[in-house]
Amino acid sequence: MKEAIDRLVERLEGLAPKTALVLGSGLGGLVDEVEGAERIPYSELPGFPLSGVTGHAGAVVAGRFAGAPILMLAGRAHYYEHGNAAAMRPALEVLAGIGIDKLILTNAAGSLEPEMPPGSIMLLTDHINFSGSNPLFDEPTDRRFVGLTEAYDLTMRAAFERAAEATGTELHKGVYMWFSGPSFETPAEIRMARLLGANAVGMSTVPEVILARFLGLRVSACSVITNLAAGMTGAELSHQETKDMAPLGGARLATVLRKIFADGMLD
Ligand code: HPA
């Protein structure tokens, strides 16, 4: 881990971002808005994941976004790739090691609410871990008993809400339910998810939230809705649809993020 920290610090050349942004589907284009961008492929950072999912390149991009220092993670590892929920642990440890104290996670998700159609964005207020897995399974210390009562930071959530309001962007709020993937859910699973209190379903983010809280980072997360969940329309779901639809909500979320950073709402 020390090697990755040293390499990253060296490449940042004095830039000391406090906030990292994980770019999910639909947000990848944000790296092009980073001024003075320093791009470091994951392959140069020991421990960083080499993701094989189409639409998820792997690089750290650091610089200024809307005028503020930022570190973006373009590409993440998913539990469904190798069944390793802790795949992002080394990368997040490195971020904590260089002084990042706030993490913003973004993802693509299926909506359980007809009034939250594709193109919507949903700020996570809580999650349900339905995967049966946990990124802290192998952690031997008592630190593994991480409290998640307030996993999604209230101050960061308030910043999202203010930025959405200021930019006239509709921001839904709700509970994200983590399914392992990679197969999509069945209609019966979606009916169950609704009964259990979920508003959206997806295959990422929750392990990173758990790891980030374990590492003491403050966290917020926002979903880009790419589809109504299984069984809600007649249509079959596909990864192609996720990729095709993500830019719609991605543009909305980008508007909110620009405002948050331009106005220093997280400082
Ligand atoms: N289910 C799970 N993950 C997803 C979905 C979905 O419907 N849409 C985008 N990611």
PDB file of C-alpha atoms in Angstrom, residues 79 83 85 128-137 177-181 206 210:
ATOM      1  CA  TYR A  79     -18.336  -8.022  -6.385  1.00  0.00           C
ATOM      2  CA  GLY A  83     -16.991 -12.724  -5.852  1.00  0.00           C
ATOM      3  CA  ALA A  85     -16.605  -7.833  -1.966  1.00  0.00           C
ATOM      4  CA  ILE A 128     -30.047  -2.856   2.270  1.00  0.00           C
ATOM      5  CA  ASN A 129     -27.236  -5.366   1.860  1.00  0.00           C
ATOM      6  CA  PHE A 130     -29.013  -8.281   0.213  1.00  0.00           C
ATOM      7  CA  SER A 131     -25.886  -9.906  -1.217  1.00  0.00           C
ATOM      8  CA  GLY A 132     -25.109 -12.080   1.775  1.00  0.00           C
ATOM      9  CA  SER A 133     -21.536 -10.865   1.513  1.00  0.00           C
ATOM     10  CA  ASN A 134     -19.516  -8.203   3.264  1.00  0.00           C
ATOM     11  CA  PRO A 135     -16.173  -6.607   2.370  1.00  0.00           C
ATOM     12  CA  LEU A 136     -15.004  -7.007   5.980  1.00  0.00           C
ATOM     13  CA  PHE A 137     -15.296 -10.817   6.170  1.00  0.00           C
ATOM     14  CA  MET A 177     -30.665  -2.466  -2.247  1.00  0.00           C
ATOM     15  CA  TRP A 178     -27.466  -4.271  -3.163  1.00  0.00           C
ATOM     16  CA  PHE A 179     -27.920  -7.469  -5.174  1.00  0.00           C
ATOM     17  CA  SER A 180     -24.792  -9.426  -6.039  1.00  0.00           C
ATOM     18  CA  GLY A 181     -25.408  -9.533  -9.791  1.00  0.00           C
ATOM     19  CA  VAL A 206     -22.657  -0.885  -0.803  1.00  0.00           C
ATOM     20  CA  ILE A 210     -18.964  -0.246   4.221  1.00  0.00           C
TER      21      ILE A 210
END
